[in-house]
PDB file of C-alpha atoms in Angstrom:
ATOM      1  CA  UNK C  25      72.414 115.069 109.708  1.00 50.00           C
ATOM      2  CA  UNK C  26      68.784 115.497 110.166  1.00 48.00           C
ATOM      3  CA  UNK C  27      67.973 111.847 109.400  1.00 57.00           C
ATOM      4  CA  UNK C  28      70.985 111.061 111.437  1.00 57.00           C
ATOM      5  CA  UNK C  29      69.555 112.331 114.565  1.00 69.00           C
ATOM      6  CA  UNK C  30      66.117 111.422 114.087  1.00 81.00           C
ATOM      7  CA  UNK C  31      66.710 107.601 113.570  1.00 81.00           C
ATOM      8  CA  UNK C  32      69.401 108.346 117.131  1.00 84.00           C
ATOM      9  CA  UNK C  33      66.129 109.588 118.693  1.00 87.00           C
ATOM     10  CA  UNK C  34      63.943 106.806 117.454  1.00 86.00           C
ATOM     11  CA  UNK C  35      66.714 104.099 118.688  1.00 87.00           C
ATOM     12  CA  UNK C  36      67.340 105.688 121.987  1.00 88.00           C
ATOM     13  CA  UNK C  37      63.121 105.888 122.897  1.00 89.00           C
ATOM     14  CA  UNK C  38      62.936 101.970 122.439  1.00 88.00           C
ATOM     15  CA  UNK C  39      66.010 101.341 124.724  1.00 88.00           C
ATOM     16  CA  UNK C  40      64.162 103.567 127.244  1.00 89.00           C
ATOM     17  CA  UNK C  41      61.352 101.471 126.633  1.00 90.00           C
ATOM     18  CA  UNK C  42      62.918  98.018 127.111  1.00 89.00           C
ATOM     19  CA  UNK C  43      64.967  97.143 124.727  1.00 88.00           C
ATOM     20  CA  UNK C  44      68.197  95.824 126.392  1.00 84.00           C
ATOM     21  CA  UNK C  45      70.155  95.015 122.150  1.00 85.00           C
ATOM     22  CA  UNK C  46      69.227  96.454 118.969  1.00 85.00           C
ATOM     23  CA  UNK C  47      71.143  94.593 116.028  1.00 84.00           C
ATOM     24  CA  UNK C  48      70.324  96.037 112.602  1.00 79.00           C
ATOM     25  CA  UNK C  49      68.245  94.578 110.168  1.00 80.00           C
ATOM     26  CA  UNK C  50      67.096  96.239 106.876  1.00 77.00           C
ATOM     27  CA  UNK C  51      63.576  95.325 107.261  1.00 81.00           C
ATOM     28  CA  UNK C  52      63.815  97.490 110.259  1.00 85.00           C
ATOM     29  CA  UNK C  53      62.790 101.170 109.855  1.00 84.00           C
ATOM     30  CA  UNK C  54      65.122 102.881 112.420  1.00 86.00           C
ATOM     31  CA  UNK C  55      68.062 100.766 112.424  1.00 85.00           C
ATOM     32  CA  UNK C  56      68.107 101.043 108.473  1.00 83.00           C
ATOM     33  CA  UNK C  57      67.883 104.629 108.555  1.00 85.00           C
ATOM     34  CA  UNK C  58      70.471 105.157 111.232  1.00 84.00           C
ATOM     35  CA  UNK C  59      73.020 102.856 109.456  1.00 81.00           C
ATOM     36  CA  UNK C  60      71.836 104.837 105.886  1.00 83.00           C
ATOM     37  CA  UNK C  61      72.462 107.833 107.358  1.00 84.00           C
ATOM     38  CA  UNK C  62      76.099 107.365 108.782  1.00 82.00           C
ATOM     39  CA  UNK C  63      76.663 105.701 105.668  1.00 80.00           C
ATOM     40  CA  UNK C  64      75.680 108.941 103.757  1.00 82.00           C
ATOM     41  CA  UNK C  65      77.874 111.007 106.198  1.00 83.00           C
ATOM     42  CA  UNK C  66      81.260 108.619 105.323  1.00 79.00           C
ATOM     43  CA  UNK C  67      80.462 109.004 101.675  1.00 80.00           C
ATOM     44  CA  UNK C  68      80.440 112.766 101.869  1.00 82.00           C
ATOM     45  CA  UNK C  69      83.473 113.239 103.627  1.00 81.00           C
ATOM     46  CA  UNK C  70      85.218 111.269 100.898  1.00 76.00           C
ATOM     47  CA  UNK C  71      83.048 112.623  97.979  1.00 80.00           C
ATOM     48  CA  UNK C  72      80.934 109.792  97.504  1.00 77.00           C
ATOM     49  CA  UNK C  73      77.668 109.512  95.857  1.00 80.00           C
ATOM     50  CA  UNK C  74      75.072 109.282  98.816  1.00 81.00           C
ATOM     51  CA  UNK C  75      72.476 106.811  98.698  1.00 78.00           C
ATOM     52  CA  UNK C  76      68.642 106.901 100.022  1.00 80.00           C
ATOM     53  CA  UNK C  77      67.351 104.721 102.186  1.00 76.00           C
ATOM     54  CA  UNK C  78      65.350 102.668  99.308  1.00 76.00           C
ATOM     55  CA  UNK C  79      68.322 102.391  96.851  1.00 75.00           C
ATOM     56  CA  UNK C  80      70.086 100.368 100.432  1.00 72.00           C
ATOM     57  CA  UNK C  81      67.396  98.286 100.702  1.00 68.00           C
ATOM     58  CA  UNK C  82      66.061  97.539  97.588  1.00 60.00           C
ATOM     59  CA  UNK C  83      67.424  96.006  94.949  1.00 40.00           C
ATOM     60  CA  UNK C  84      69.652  97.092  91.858  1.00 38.00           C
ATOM     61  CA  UNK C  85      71.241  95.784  88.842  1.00 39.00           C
ATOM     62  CA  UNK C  86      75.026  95.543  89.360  1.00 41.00           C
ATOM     63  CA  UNK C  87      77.829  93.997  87.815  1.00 35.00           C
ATOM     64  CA  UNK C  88      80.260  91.807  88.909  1.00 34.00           C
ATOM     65  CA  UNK C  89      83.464  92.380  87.691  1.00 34.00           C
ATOM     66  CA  UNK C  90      85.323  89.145  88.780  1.00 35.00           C
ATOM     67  CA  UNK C  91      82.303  86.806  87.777  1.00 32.00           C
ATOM     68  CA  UNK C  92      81.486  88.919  84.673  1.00 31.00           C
ATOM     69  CA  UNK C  93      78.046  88.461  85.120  1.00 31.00           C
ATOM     70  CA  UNK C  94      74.643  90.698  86.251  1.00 33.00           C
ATOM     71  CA  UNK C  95      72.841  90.016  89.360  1.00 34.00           C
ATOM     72  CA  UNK C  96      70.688  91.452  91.874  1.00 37.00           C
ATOM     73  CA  UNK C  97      72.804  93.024  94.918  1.00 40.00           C
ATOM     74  CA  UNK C  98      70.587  93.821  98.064  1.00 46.00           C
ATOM     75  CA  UNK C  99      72.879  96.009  99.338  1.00 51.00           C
ATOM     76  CA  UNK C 100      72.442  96.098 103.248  1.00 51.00           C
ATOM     77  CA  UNK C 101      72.278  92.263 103.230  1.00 54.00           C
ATOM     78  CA  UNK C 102      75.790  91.368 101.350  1.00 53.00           C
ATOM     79  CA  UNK C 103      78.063  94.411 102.330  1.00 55.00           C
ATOM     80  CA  UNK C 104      80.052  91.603 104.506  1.00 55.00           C
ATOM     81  CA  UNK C 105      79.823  88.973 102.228  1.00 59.00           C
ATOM     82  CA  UNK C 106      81.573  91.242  99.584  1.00 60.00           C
ATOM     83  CA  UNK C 107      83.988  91.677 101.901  1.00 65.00           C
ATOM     84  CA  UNK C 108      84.596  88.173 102.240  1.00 71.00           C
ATOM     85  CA  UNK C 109      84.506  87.718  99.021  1.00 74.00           C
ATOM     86  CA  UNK C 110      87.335  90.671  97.463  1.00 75.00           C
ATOM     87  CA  UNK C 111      89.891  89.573 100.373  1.00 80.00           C
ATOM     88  CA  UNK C 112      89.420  85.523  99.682  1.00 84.00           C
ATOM     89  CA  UNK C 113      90.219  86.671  95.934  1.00 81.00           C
ATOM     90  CA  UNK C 114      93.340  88.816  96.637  1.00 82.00           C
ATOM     91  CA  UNK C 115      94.871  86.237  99.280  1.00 86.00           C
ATOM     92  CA  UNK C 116      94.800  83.656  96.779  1.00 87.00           C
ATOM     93  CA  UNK C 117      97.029  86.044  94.686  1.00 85.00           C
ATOM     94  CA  UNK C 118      99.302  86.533  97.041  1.00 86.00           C
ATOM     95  CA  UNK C 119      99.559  82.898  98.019  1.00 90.00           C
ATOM     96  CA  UNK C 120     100.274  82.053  94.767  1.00 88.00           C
ATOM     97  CA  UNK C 121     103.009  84.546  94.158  1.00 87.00           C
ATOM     98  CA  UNK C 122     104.282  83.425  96.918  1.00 88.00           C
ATOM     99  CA  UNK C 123     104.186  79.332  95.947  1.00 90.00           C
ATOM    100  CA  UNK C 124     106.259  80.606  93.228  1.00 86.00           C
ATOM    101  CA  UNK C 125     108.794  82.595  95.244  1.00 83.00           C
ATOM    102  CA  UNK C 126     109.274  79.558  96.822  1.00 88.00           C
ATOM    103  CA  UNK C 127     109.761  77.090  94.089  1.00 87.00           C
ATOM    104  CA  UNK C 128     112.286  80.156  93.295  1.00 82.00           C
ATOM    105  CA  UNK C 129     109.892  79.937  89.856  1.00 85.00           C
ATOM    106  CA  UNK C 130     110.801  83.470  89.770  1.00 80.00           C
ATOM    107  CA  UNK C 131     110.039  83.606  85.876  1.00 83.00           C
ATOM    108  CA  UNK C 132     106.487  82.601  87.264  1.00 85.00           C
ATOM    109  CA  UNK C 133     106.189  85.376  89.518  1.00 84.00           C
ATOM    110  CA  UNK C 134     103.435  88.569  88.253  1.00 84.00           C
ATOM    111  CA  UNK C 135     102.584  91.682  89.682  1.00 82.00           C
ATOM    112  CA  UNK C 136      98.666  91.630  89.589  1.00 79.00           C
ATOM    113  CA  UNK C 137      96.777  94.421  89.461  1.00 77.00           C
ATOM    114  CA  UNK C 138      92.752  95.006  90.003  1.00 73.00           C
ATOM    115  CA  UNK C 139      90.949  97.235  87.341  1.00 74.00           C
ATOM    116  CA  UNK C 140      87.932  98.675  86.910  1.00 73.00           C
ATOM    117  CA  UNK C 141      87.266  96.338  83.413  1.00 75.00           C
ATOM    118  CA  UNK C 142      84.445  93.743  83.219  1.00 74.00           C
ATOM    119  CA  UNK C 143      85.793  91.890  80.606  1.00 79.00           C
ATOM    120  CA  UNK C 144      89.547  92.046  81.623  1.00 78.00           C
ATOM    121  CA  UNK C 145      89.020  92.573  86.121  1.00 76.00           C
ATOM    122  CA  UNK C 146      92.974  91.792  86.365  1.00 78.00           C
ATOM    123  CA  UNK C 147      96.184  92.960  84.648  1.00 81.00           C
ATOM    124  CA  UNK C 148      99.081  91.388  85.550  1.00 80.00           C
ATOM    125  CA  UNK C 149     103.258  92.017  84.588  1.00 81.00           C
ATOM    126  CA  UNK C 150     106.404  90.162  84.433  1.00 81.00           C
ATOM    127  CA  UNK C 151     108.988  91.186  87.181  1.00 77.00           C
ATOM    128  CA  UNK C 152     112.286  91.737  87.295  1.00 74.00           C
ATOM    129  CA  UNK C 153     114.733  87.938  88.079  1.00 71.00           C
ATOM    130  CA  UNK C 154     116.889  88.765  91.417  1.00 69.00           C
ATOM    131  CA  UNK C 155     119.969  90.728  90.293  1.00 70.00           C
ATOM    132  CA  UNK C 156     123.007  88.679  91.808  1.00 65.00           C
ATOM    133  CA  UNK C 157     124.801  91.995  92.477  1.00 62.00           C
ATOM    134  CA  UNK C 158     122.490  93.645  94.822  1.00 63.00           C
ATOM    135  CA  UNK C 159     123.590  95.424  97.718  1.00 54.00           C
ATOM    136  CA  UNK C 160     120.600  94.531  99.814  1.00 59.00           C
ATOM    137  CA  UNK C 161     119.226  90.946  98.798  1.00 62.00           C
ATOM    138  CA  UNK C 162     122.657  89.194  97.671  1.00 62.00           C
ATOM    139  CA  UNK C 163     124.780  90.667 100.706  1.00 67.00           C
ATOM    140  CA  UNK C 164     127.735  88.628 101.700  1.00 79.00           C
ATOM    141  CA  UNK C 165     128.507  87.651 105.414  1.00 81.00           C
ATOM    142  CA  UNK C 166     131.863  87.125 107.033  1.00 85.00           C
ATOM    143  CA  UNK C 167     133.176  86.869 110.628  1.00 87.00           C
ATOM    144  CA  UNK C 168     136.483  88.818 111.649  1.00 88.00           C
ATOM    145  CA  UNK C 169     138.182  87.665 114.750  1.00 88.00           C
ATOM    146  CA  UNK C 170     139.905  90.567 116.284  1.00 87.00           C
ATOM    147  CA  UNK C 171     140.623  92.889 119.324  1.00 88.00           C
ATOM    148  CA  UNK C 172     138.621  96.179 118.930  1.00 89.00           C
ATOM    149  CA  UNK C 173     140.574  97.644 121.625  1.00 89.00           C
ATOM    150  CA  UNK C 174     143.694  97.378 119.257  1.00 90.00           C
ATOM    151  CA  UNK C 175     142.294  96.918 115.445  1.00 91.00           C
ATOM    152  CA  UNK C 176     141.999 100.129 113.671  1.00 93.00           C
ATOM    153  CA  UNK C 177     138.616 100.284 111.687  1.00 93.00           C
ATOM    154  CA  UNK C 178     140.957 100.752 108.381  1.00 91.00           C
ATOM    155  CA  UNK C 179     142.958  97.762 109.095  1.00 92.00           C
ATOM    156  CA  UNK C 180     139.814  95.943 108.939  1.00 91.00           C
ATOM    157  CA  UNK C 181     138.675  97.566 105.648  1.00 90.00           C
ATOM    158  CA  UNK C 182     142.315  96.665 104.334  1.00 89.00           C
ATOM    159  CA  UNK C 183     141.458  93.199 106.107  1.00 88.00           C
ATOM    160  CA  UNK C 184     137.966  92.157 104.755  1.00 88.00           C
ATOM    161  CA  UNK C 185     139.117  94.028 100.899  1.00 87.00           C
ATOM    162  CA  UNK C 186     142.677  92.185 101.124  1.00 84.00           C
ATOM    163  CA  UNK C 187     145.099  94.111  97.878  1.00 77.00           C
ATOM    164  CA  UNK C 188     141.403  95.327  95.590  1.00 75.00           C
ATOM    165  CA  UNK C 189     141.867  98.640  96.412  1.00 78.00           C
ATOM    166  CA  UNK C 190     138.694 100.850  95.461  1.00 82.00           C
ATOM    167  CA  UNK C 191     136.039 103.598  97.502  1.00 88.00           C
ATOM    168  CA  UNK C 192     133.792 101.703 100.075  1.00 91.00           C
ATOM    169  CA  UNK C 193     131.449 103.440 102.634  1.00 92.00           C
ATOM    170  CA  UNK C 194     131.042 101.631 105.799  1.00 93.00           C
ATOM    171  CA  UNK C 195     128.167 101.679 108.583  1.00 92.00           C
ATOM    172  CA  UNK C 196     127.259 100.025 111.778  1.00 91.00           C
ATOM    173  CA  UNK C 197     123.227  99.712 111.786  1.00 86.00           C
ATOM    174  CA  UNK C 198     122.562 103.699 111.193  1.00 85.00           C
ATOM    175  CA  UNK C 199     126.067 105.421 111.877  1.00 90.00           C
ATOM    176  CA  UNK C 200     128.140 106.244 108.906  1.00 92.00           C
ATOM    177  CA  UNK C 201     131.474 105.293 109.867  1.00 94.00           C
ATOM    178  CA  UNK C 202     133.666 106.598 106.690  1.00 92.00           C
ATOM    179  CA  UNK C 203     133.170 107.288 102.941  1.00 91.00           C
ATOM    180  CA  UNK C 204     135.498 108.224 100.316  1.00 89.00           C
ATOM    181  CA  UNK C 205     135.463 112.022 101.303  1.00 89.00           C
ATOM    182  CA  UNK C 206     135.331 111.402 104.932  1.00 89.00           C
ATOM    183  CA  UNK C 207     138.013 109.454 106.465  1.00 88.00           C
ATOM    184  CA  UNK C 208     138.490 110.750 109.702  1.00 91.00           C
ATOM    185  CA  UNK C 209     137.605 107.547 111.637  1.00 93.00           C
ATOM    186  CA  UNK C 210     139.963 105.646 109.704  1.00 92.00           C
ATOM    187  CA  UNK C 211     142.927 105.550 112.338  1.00 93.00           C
ATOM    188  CA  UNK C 212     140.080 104.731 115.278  1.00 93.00           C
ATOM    189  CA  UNK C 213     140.411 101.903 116.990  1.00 93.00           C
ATOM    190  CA  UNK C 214     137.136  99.835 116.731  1.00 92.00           C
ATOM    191  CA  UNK C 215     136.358 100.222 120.741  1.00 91.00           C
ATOM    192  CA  UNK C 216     136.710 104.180 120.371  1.00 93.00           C
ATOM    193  CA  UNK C 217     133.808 104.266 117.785  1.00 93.00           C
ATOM    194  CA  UNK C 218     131.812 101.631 120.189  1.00 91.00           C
ATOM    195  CA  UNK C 219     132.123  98.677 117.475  1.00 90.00           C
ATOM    196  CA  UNK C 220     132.844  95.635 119.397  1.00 87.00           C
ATOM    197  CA  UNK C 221     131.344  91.912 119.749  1.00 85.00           C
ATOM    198  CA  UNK C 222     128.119  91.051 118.182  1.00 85.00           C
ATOM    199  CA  UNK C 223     128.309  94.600 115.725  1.00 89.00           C
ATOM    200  CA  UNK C 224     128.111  94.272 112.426  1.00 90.00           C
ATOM    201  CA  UNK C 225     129.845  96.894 109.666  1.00 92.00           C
ATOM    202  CA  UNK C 226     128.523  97.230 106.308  1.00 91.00           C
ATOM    203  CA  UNK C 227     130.895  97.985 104.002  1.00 91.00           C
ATOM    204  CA  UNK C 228     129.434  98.963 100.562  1.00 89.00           C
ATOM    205  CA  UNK C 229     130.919  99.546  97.406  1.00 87.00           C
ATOM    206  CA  UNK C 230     130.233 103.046  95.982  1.00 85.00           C
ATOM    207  CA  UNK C 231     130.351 102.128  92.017  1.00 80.00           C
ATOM    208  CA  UNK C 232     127.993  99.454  92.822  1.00 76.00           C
ATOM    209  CA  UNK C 233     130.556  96.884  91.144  1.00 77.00           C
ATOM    210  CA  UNK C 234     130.296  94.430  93.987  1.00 78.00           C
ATOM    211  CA  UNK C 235     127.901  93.317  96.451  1.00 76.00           C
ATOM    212  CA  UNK C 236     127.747  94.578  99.925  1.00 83.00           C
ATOM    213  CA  UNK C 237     130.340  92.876 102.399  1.00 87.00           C
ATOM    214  CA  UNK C 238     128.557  92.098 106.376  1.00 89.00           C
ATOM    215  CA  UNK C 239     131.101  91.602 108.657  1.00 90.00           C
ATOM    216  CA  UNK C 240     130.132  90.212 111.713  1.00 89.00           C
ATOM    217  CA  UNK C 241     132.931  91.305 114.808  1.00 87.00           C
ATOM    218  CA  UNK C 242     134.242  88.008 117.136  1.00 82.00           C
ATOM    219  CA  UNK C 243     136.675  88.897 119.289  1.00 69.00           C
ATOM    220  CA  UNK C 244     139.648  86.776 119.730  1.00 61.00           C
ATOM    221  CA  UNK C 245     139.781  83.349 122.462  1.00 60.00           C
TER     222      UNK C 245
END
């Protein structure tokens, strides 16, 4: 904190005398020690090794773990180009997955994962091919043409499901509307539970067997 406030001082006497901008530059004395000295107070709030002001301006062996190789890092003068550097690396990871989702390569696609490994800096895993029975990516849609003042919402169950009888749930957006132990709304008229044009019921199966049914309300001409 000391430091801190000394290198405050030390900036705020030369804007007294003149200066109008101060940008940093690590061959500067007070603007180094001010941004060393923050940078030592961020570390230690997150349990960080602190630095001194020589290891951030001079230079150090350091590894690369993408380019596998050693170099010389000057740390103050390539914090943004490292920057620049991880986040071109990951977009072109994701850009790639998503080339493959889609070319619907889907046996192409990987999960990639950065690790702390020189010789081996990514790890990547085979993911699951779309399941043609899920509920939330392989819904089916419909449109009903009806009279919510007069339709029952379990005429339209009975409607949509036609004689396969089995336990569905149903929901408009967030609202639970029935489930196998709750049946009460059954003999409402659409209207009465506010379900008219432009709503759309969900109506899921509960052993999972089939995909979920969208049904989009029309009233009739």
């Amino acid at each position: 904190m000391l430091n801190e406030t000394c290198s405050t001082n030390q900036l705020a006497e030369r804007l007294r005398k003149g200066e109008e901008t101060i940008s940093f530059d690590k061959d500067d004395d007070d603007t180094l020690d001010f941004v060393t000295a923050a940078a030592n107070l961020r570390s230690a709030a997150y349990y960080i090794d602190r630095k001194t002001r020589w290891e951030v301006k001079g230079l150090f062996p350091c590894r690369c773990i993408f380019l596998m190789a050693h170099f010389s890092l000057e740390m103050a003068g390539n914090i943004i180009p490292a920057i620049a550097t991880t986040n071109a690396i990951i977009s072109g990871l994701i850009v790639l997955q998503a080339v493959h989702l889609l070319r619907k390569s889907y046996a192409q696609l990987r999960n990639v994962h950065v690790q702390f490994k020189p010789t081996n800096p990514l790890s990547t895993s085979t993911m699951c091919p779309p399941n043609p029975k899920c509920g939330v990516c392989r819904d089916t849609y419909t449109r009903v043409l009806c009279d919510p003042a007069r339709v029952t919402l379990g005429e339209l169950i009975d409607g949509v499901l036609g004689d396969e009888k089995r336990e569905v749930s149903v929901c408009e957006d967030k609202r639970v509307l029935s489930d196998p132990d709750w049946d009460d709304n059954l003999e409402r008229t659409l209207e009465s539970l506010n379900v008219g044009r432009g709503k759309f019921l969900a109506i899921v199966d509960e052993d999972e067997k089939w995909g979920t049914i969208i049904v989009a309300l029309s009233v009739l001409p």
